[in-house]
Every structure is written in structure tokens, then in C-alpha cells.
C-alpha atoms as a printed R data frame, in Angstrom:
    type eleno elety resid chain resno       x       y       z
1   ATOM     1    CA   UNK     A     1 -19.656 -24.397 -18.418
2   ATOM     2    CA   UNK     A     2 -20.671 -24.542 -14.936
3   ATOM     3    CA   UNK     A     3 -21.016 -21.403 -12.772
4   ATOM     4    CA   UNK     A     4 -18.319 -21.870 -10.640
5   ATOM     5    CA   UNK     A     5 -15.805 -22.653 -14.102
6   ATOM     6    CA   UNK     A     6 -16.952 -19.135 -15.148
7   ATOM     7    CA   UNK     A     7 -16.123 -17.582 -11.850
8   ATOM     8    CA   UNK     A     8 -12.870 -19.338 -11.978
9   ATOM     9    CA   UNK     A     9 -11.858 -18.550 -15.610
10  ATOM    10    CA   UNK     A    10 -12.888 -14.944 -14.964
11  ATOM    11    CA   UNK     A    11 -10.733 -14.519 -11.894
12  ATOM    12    CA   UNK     A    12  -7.878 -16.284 -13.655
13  ATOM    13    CA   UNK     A    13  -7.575 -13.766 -16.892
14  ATOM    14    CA   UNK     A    14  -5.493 -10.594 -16.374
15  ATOM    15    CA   UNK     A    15  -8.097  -8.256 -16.315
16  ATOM    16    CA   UNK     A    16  -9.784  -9.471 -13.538
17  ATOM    17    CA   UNK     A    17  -7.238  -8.073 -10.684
18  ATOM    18    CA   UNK     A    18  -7.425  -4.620 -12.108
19  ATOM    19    CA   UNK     A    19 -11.212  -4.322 -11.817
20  ATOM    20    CA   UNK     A    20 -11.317  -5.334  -8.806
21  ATOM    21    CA   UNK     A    21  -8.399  -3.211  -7.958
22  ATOM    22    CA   UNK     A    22 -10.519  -0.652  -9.431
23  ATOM    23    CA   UNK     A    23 -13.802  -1.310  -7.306
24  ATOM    24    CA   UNK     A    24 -11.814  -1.300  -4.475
25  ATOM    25    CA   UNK     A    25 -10.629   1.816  -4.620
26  ATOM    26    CA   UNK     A    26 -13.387   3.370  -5.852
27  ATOM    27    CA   UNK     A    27 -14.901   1.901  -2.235
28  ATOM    28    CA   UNK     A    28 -12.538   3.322  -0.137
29  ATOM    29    CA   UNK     A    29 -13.922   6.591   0.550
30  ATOM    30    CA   UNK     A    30 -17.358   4.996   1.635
31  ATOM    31    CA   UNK     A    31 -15.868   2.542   3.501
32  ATOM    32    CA   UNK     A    32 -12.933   4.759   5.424
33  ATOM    33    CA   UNK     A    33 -15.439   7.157   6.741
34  ATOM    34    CA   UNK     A    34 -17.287   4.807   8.575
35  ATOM    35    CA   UNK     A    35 -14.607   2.833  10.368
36  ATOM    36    CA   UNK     A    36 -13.272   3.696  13.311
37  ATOM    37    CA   UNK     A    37  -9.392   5.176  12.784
38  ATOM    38    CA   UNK     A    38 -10.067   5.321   8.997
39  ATOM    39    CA   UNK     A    39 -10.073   8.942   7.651
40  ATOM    40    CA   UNK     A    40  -9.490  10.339   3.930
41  ATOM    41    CA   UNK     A    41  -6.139  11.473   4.944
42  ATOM    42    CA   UNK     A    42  -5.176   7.725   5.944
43  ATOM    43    CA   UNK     A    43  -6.567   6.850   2.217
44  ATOM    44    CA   UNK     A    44  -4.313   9.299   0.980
45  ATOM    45    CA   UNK     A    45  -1.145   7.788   3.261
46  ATOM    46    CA   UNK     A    46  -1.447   4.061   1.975
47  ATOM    47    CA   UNK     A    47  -1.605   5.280  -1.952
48  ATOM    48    CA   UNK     A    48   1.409   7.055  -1.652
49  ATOM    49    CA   UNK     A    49   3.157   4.810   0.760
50  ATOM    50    CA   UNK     A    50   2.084   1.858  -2.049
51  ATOM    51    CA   UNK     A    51   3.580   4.117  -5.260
52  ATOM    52    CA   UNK     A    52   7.139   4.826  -3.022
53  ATOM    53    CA   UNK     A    53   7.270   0.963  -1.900
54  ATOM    54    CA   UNK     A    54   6.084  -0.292  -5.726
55  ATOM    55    CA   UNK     A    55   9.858   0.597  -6.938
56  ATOM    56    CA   UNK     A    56  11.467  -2.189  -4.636
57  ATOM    57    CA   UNK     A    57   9.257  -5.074  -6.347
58  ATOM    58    CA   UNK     A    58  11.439  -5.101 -10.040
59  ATOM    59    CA   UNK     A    59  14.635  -3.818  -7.349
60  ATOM    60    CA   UNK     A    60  14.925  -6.084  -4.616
61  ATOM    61    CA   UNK     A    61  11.799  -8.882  -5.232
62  ATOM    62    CA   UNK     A    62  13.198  -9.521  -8.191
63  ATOM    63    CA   UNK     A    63  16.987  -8.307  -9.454
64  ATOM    64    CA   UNK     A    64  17.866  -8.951  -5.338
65  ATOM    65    CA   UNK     A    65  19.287  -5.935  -4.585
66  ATOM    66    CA   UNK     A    66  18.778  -4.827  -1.061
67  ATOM    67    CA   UNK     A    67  18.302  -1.466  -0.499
68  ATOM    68    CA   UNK     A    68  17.436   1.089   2.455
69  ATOM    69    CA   UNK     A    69  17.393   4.165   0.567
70  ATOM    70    CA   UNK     A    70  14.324   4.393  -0.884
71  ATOM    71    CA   UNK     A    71  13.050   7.314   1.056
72  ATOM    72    CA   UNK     A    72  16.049   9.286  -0.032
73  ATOM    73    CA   UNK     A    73  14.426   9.639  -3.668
74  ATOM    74    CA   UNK     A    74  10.913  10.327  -1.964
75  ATOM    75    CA   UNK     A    75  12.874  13.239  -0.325
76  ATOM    76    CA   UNK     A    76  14.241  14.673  -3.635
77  ATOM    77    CA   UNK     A    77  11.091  14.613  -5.857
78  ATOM    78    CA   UNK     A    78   9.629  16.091  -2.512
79  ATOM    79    CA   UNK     A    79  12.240  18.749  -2.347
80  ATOM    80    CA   UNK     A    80  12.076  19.446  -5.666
81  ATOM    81    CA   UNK     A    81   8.190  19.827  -5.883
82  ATOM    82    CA   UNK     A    82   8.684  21.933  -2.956
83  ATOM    83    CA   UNK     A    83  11.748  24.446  -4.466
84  ATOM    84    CA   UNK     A    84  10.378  25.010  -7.865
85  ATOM    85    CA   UNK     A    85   6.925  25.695  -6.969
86  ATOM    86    CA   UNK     A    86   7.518  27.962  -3.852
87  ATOM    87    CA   UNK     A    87  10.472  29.467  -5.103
88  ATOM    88    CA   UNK     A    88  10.108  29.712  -9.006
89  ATOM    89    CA   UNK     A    89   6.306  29.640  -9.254
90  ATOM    90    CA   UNK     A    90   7.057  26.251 -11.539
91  ATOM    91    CA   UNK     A    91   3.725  24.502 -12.571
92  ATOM    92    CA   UNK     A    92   3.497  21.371 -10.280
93  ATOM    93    CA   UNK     A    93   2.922  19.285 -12.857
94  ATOM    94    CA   UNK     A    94   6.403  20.162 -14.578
95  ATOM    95    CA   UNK     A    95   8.222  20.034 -10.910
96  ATOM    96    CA   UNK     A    96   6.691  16.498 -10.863
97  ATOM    97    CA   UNK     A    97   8.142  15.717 -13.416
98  ATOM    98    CA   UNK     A    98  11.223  17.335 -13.279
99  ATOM    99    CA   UNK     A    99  11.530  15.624  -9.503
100 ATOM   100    CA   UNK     A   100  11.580  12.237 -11.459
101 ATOM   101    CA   UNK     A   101  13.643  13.266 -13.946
102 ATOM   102    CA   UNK     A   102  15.963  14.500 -11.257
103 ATOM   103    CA   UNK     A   103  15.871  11.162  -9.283
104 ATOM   104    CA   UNK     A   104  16.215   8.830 -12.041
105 ATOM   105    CA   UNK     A   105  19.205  10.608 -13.278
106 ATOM   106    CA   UNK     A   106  20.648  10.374  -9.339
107 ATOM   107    CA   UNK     A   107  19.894   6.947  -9.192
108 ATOM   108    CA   UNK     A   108  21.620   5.748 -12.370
109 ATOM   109    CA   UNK     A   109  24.463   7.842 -11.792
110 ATOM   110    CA   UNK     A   110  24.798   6.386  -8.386
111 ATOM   111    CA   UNK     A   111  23.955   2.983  -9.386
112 ATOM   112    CA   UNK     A   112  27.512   3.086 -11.372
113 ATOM   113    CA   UNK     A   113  29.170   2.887  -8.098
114 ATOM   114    CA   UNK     A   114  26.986   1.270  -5.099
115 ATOM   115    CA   UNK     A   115  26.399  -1.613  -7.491
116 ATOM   116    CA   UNK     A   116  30.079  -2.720  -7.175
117 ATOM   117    CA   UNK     A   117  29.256  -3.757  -3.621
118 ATOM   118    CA   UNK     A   118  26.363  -6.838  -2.929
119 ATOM   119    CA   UNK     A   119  24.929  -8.150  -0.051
120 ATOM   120    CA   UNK     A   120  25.494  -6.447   3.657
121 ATOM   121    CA   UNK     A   121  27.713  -4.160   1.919
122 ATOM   122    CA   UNK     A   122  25.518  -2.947  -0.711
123 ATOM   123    CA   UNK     A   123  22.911  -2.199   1.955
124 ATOM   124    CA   UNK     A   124  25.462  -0.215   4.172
125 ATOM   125    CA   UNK     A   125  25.540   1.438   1.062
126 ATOM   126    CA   UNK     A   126  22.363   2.028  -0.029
127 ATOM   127    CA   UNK     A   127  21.979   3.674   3.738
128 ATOM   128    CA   UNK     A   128  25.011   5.418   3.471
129 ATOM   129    CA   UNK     A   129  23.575   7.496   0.137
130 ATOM   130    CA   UNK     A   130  20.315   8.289   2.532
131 ATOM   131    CA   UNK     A   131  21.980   9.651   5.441
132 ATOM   132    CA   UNK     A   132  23.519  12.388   3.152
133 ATOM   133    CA   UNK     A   133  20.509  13.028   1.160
134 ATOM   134    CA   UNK     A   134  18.929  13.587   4.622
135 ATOM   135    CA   UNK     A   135  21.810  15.738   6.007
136 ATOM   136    CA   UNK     A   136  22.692  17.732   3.086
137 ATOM   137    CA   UNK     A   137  18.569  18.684   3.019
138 ATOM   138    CA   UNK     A   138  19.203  19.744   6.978
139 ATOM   139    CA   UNK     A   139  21.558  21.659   5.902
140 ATOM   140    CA   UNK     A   140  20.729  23.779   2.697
141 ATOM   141    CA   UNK     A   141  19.527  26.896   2.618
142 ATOM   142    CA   UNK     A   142  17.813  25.923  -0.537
143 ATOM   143    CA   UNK     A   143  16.015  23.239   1.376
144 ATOM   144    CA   UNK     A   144  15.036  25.093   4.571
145 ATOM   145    CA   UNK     A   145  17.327  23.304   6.399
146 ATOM   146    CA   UNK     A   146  16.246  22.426   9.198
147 ATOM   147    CA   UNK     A   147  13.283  23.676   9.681
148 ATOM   148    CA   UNK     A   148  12.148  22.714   5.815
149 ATOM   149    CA   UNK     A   149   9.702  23.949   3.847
150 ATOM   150    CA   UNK     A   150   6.434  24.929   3.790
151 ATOM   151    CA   UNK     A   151   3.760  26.786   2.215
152 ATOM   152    CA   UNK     A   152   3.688  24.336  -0.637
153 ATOM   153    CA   UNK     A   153   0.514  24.513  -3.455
154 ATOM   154    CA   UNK     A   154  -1.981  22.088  -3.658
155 ATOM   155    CA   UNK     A   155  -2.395  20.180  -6.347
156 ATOM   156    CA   UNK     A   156  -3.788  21.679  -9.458
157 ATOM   157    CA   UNK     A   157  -4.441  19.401 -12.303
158 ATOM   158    CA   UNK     A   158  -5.748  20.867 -15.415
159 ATOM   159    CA   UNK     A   159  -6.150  24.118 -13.165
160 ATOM   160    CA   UNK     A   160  -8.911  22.490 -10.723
161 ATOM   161    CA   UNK     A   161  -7.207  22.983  -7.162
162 ATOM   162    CA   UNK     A   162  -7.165  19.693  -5.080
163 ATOM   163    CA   UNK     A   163  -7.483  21.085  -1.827
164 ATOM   164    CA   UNK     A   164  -9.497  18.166   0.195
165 ATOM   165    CA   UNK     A   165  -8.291  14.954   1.645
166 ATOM   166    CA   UNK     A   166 -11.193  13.711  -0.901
167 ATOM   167    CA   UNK     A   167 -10.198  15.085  -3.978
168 ATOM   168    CA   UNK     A   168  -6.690  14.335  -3.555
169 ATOM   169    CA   UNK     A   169  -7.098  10.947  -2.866
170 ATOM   170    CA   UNK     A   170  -9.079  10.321  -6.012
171 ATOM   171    CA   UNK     A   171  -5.707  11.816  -7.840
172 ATOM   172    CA   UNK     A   172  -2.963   9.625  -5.847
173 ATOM   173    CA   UNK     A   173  -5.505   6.464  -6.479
174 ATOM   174    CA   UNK     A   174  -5.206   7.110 -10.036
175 ATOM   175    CA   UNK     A   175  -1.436   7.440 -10.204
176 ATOM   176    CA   UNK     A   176  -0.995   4.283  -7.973
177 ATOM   177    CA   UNK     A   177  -3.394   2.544 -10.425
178 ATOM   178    CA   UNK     A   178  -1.333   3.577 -13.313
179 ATOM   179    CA   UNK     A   179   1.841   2.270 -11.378
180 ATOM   180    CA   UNK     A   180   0.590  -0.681 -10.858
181 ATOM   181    CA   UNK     A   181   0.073  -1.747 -14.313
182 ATOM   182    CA   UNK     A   182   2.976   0.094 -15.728
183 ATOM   183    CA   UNK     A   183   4.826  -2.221 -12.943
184 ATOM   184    CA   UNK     A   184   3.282  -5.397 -13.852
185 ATOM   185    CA   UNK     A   185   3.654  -4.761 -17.729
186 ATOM   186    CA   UNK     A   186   7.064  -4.192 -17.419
187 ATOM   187    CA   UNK     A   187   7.321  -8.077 -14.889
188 ATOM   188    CA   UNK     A   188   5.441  -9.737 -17.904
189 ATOM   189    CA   UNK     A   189   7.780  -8.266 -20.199
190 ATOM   190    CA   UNK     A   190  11.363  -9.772 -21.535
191 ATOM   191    CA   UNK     A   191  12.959  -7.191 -18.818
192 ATOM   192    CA   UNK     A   192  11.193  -8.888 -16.008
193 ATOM   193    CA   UNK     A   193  12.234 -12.352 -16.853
194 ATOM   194    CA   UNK     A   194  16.083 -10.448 -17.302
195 ATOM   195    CA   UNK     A   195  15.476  -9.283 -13.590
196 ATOM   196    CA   UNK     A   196  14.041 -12.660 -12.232
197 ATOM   197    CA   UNK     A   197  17.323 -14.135 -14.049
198 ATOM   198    CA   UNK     A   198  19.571 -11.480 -12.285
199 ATOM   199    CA   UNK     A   199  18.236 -11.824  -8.767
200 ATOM   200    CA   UNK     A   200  18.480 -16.161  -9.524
201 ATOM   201    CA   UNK     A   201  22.235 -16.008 -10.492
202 ATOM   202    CA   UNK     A   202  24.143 -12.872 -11.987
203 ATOM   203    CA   UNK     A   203  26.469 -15.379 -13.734
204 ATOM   204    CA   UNK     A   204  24.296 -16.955 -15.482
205 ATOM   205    CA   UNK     A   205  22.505 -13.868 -16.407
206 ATOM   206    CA   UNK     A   206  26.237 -12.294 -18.254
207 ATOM   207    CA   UNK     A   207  26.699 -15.623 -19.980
208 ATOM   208    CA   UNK     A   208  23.455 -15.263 -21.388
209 ATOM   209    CA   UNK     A   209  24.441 -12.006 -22.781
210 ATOM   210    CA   UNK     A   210  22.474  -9.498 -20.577
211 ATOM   211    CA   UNK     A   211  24.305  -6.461 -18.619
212 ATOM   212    CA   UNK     A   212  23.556  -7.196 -15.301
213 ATOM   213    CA   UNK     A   213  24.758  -4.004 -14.461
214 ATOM   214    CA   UNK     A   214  22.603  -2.006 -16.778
215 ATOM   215    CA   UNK     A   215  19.642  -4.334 -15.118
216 ATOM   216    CA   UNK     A   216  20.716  -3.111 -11.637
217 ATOM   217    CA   UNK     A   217  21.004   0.749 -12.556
218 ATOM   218    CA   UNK     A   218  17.660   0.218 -14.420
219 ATOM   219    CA   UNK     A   219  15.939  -1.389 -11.562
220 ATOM   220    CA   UNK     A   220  17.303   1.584  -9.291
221 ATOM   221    CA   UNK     A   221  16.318   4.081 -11.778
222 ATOM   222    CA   UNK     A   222  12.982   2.937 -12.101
223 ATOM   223    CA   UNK     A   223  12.643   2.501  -7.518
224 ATOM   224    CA   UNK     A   224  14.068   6.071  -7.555
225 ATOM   225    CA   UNK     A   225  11.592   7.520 -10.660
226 ATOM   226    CA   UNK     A   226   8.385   5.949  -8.003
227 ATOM   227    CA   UNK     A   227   9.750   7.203  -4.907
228 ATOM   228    CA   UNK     A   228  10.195  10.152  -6.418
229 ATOM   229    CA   UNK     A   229   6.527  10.853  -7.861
230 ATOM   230    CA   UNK     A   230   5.402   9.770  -4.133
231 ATOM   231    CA   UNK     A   231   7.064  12.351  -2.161
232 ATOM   232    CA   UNK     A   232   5.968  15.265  -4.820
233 ATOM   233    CA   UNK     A   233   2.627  14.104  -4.402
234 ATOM   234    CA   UNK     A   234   2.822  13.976  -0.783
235 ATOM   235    CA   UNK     A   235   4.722  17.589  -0.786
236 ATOM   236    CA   UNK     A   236   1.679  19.055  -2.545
237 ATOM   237    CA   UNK     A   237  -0.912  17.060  -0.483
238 ATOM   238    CA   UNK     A   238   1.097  17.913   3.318
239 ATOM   239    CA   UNK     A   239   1.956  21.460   1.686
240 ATOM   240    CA   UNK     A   240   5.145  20.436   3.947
241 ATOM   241    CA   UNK     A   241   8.864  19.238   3.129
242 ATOM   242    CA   UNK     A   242  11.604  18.518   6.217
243 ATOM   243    CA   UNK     A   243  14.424  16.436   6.396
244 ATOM   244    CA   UNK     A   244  12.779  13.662   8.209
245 ATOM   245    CA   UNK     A   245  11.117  12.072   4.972
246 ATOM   246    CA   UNK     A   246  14.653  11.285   4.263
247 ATOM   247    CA   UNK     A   247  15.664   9.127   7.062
248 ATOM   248    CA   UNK     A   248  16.094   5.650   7.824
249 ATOM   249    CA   UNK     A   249  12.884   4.799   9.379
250 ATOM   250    CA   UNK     A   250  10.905   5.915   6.367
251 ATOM   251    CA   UNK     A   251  13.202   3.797   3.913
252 ATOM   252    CA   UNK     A   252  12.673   0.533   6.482
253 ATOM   253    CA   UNK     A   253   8.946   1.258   6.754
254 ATOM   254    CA   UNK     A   254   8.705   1.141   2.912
255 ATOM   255    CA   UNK     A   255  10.694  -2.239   2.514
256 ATOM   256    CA   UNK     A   256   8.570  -3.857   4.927
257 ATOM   257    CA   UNK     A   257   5.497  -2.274   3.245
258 ATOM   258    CA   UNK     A   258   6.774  -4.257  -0.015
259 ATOM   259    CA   UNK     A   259   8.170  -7.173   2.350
260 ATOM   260    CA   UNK     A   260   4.793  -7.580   4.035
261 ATOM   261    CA   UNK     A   261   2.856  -7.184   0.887
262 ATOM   262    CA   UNK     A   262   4.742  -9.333  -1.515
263 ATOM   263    CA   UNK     A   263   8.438  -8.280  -3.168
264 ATOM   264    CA   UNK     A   264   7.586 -10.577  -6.215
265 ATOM   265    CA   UNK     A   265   4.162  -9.389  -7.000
266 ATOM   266    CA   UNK     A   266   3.136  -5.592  -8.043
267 ATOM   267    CA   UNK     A   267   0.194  -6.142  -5.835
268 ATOM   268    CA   UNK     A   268   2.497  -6.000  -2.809
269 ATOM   269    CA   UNK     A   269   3.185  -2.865  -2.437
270 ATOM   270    CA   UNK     A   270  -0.644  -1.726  -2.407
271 ATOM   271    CA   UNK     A   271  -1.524  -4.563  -0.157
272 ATOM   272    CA   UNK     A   272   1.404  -4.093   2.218
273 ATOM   273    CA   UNK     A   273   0.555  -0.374   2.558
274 ATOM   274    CA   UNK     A   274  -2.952  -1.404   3.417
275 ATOM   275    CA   UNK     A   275  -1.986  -3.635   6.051
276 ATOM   276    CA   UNK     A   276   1.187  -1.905   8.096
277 ATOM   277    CA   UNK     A   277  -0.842   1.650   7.888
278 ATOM   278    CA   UNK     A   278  -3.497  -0.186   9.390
279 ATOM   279    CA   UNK     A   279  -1.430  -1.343  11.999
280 ATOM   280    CA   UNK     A   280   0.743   1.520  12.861
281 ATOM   281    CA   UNK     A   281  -2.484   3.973  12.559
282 ATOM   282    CA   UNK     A   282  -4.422   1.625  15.213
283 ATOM   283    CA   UNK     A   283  -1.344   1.303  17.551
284 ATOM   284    CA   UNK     A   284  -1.748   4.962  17.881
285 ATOM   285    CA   UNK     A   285  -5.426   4.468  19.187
286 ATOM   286    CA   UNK     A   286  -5.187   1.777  20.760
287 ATOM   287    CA   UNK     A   287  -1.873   1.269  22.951
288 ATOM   288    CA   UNK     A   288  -2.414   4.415  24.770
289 ATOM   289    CA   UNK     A   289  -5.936   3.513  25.771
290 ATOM   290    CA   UNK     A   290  -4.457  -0.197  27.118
291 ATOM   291    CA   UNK     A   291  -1.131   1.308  28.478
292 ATOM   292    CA   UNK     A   292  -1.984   5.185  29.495
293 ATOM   293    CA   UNK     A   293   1.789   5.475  30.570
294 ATOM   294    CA   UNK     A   294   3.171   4.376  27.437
295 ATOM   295    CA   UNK     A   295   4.687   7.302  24.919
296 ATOM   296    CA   UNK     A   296   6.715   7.690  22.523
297 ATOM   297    CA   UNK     A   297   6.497   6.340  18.722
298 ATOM   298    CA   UNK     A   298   5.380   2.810  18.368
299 ATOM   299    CA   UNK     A   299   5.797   2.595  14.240
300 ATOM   300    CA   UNK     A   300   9.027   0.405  14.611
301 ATOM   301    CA   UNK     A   301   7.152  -1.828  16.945
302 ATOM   302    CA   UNK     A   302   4.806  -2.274  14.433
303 ATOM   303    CA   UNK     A   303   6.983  -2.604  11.288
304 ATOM   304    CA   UNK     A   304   8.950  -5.399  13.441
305 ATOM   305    CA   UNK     A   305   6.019  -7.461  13.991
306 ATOM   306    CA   UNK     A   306   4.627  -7.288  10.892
307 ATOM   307    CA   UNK     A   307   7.761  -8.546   9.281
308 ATOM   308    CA   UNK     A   308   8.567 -11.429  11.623
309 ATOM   309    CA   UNK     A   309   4.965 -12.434  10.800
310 ATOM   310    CA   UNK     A   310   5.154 -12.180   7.354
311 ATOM   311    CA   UNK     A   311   8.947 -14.316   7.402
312 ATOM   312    CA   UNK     A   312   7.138 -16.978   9.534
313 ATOM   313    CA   UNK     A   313   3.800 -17.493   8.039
314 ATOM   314    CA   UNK     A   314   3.844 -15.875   4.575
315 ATOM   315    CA   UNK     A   315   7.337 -16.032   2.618
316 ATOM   316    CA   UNK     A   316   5.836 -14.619  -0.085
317 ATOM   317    CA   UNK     A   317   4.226 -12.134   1.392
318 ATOM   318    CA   UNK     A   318   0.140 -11.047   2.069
319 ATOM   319    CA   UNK     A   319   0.200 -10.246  -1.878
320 ATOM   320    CA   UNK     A   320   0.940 -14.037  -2.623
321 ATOM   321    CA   UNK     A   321  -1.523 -15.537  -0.994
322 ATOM   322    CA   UNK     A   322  -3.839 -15.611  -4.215
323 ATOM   323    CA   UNK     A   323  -1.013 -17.335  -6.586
324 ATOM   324    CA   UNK     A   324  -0.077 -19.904  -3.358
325 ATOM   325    CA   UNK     A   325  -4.315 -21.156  -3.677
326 ATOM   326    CA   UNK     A   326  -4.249 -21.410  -7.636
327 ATOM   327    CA   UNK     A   327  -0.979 -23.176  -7.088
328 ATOM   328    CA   UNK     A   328  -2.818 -25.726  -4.342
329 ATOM   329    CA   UNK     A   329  -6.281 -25.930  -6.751
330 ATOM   330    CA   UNK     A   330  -4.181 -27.260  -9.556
331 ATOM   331    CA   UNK     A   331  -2.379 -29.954  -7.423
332 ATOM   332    CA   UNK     A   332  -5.565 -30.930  -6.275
């Protein structure tokens, strides 16, 4: 066997993506403190951004269902971080957890309803169950309304306080790591093919004897549980919670993170990340030094063109690009 056969045949087996997954994230502190608009705190950003976006790859890449209320769930495990470990001195470990818990349970019981709608409607929907997570955290007492919450812990696993953009980052890594593969086991597995099936026809999917609404709620559940784990991580990293995390930009920016990426591929979500926090953290730097009149908040701009890009030139996404040349090698 040839050396470019054993190059090949090593890139092709599972394992291979994950170490170099790996390598590159072990890289990423080297490599964002020495390029310009790169900090640890941007590192930190795109891994949490990539675990809240990860959710809508088994939800909407594969069982089709739109949905724009994916930073609604961010906002509860958030919230929830926030409330039992500023209020009730909760471990924030256990009010990560109990954030998911809390979020999965929302989702499915939701799911029962919103699920009854498709299409247009189901995303009117999906928004609809946002804007009142959003207001209803303006609005709380419990919440700190409007002016939200602050004050929140670091992270403190096993005791050993995270309190650097560094040392944080090395944590969220890990989790989005985890995700990842948790993700992709569960695409490999009989569930993904049921969710593939779903999103191809829904009819064909309840002759074959599979609950396509128990596929939906589980897809939801499982978008939610991510989200969820995101915005507790993020509530412990920003030591700050307000109702803004719940709103409608932050659910669009996180299906175009998964749009841009790849919906179809668990690698979209970390790739996507990579690219439109690249883009809306150089906008930032950079229009205001070619337009000095210019103000205002030019993330929208950026999630626009990113996604018109994407539907013109990559279908499937940046995240596809690898499967799209083993799919043209073969041919040839």
C-alpha cells in the first residue's frame, strides 16, 4: 500500500475526524492569540455558539422541522444556572444539570402542541414560544427582569475555579467535543436513519411503524437539552443573564451557524460557529475603520451574507465540503 492509500484509508475511518477535531482545538489557544481580532474570549464564543447550534442538526437537518426558538432554551438553562446558584447557593454542576433537565422537559411538553403545525406555521410557532420565554424573563422578579442577573459564579469543576478566558475555554472545548460525538453516535444510530426518514416523507415514516411524533418531540428535546447546557455555560463564563439571550436574533444567528456549517453533518455546527464568529467579530474591526460614520450593529448583515452564500455555492453547507470530494474521488 502506497503512501497516499494510507493517507486516504486513514482519513476515511471514523476516528480520523475526531483527532483532528481534537488537534484543532487543542491549537486554538496558540493560534487565537496571535491573530489579529482573535482573543480567548472569542474561543470561548464559537464553542458555545457550536454546542447551542449542534441541537438543530438531528431537528431541522434531518427530521425538517424549522425552528427559531432555539435561543429560548439557551435562555432557560441560562436562567436557571443563574437562579439556583445566586439565589440558593446550588452547586453549578447540579443547576447545569437541572437547566437541562428543565429544558428538555419544556421542550417535550411543548413539542405535544407546536408539532401539530408544519412548515411557515410551525416556524411562526416556534418564534411565538421565544418571544414569551423572552418577555416573561423581562418581566420576573425571579429573573431580574429587566435588568437580569448578575453576579453569577464561575465555573468550578471538581472545586478548581475557572476564572480565565483560558481555563474556561479548555472546559466548553471539552463539552462541545463530547457533543459532537454524542451527536454523531446518535446520526449513525437506528434513530438517525428514523429522523432522515421523517424529514424525507412523514408518511412513509408512520407506515413503517415509527411515531413521527415521538421523533419530532425527541428531536426538540434533545435541540432544547444542547441549548440549554450552552447558555449555563455561558451564564457562568459572562457571570451575566438578561433577557436579550432570548430573542430572535440569537435564535436566527444559531440556525445560520448550523445552516452555514452543514444541517446534515454534526460537524456543522462547530464549523459554522467558526466561520460566522469570524465574520461578525471582524465586521466589528473592520467596517468602522472603512466607513468611520457607520454605527449601529452589523451581526444581521453578516448572518445575511453568509447564508445567501452558503444557499448559492454550498447547499450542504461549509461542513459538507469533505463528503462532496470523497463523493467526486469515487466517480472519478
Amino acid at each position: 500500500m502506497n503512501a497516499s492509500r494510507r493517507v486516504r484509508v486513514l482519513l476515511g475511518s471514523r476516528t480520523a475526524p475526531y483527532a483532528v477535531f481534537l488537534v484543532l482545538l487543542l491549537s486554538v489557544p496558540a493560534v487565537f492569540t496571535r491573530v489579529p481580532f482573535y482573543t480567548m474570549s472569542v474561543a470561548v464564543l464559537i464553542c458555545l455558539q457550536a454546542i447551542a447550534a449542534l441541537g438543530l442538526v438531528p431537528l431541522v437537518g434531518r427530521a425538517g422541522q424549522i425552528s427559531l426558538g432555539q435561543a429560548a432554551f439557551f435562555a432557560v438553562g441560562g436562567y436557571t444556572s443563574a437562579v439556583l446558584t445566586t439565589r440558593w447557593q446550588v452547586n453549578a454542576l447540579l443547576a447545569l444539570v437541572a437547566g437541562a433537565v428543565l429544558a428538555v422537559g419544556v421542550a417535550y411538553g411543548v413539542g405535544r402542541f407546536i408539532f401539530r403545525a408544519q412548515g411557515q406555521y410551525l416556524a411562526l410557532a416556534t418564534l411565538s414560544f421565544g418571544l414569551v420565554v423572552g418577555s416573561l424573563a423581562n418581566q420576573l422578579p425571579l429573573t431580574g427582569a429587566s435588568n437580569g442577573l448578575s453576579g453569577i459564579a464561575p465555573p468550578a469543576p471538581f472545586g478548581v475555579e475557572l476564572d480565565t478566558d483560558l481555563s474556561v475555554y479548555y472546559l466548553v472545548a471539552g463539552v462541545l467535543l463530547v457533543c459532537v460525538l454524542a451527536v454523531d453516535a446518535l446520526l449513525r444510530s437506528p434513530v438517525g436513519d428514523a429522523l432522515s426518514a421523517l424529514g424525507d416523507s412523514p408518511v412513509a415514516t408512520e407506515a413503517a411503524g415509527v411515531s413521527a411524533a415521538a421523533l419530532r418531540r425527541g428531536a426538540l428535546a434533545l435541540a432544547a437539552g444542547l441549548a440549554s447546557v450552552a447558555g449555563s455555560l455561558y451564564a457562568h463564563w459572562s457571570s451575566f443573564m438578561d433577557p436579550s439571550q432570548a430573542g430572535l436574533l440569537n435564535s436566527v444567528q444559531l440556525l445560520v451557524i448550523a445552516s452555514v456549517g452543514g444541517l446534515r453533518t454534526p460537524w456543522g455546527a462547530p464549523v459554522g460557529a467558526l466561520v460566522i464568529v469570524t465574520f461578525s467579530e471582524a465586521s466589528k474591526d473592520l467596517i468602522p475603520r472603512l466607513f468611520p460614520s457607520a454605527t449601529g450593529n452589523f451581526d444581521i448583515v453578516v448572518y445575511g451574507i453568509a447564508l445567501i452564500a452558503v444557499l448559492l455555492f454550498l447547499p450542504n453547507g461549509a461542513g459538507g465540503i469533505p463528503a462532496a470530494l470523497r463523493k467526486r474521488e469515487k466517480k472519478q
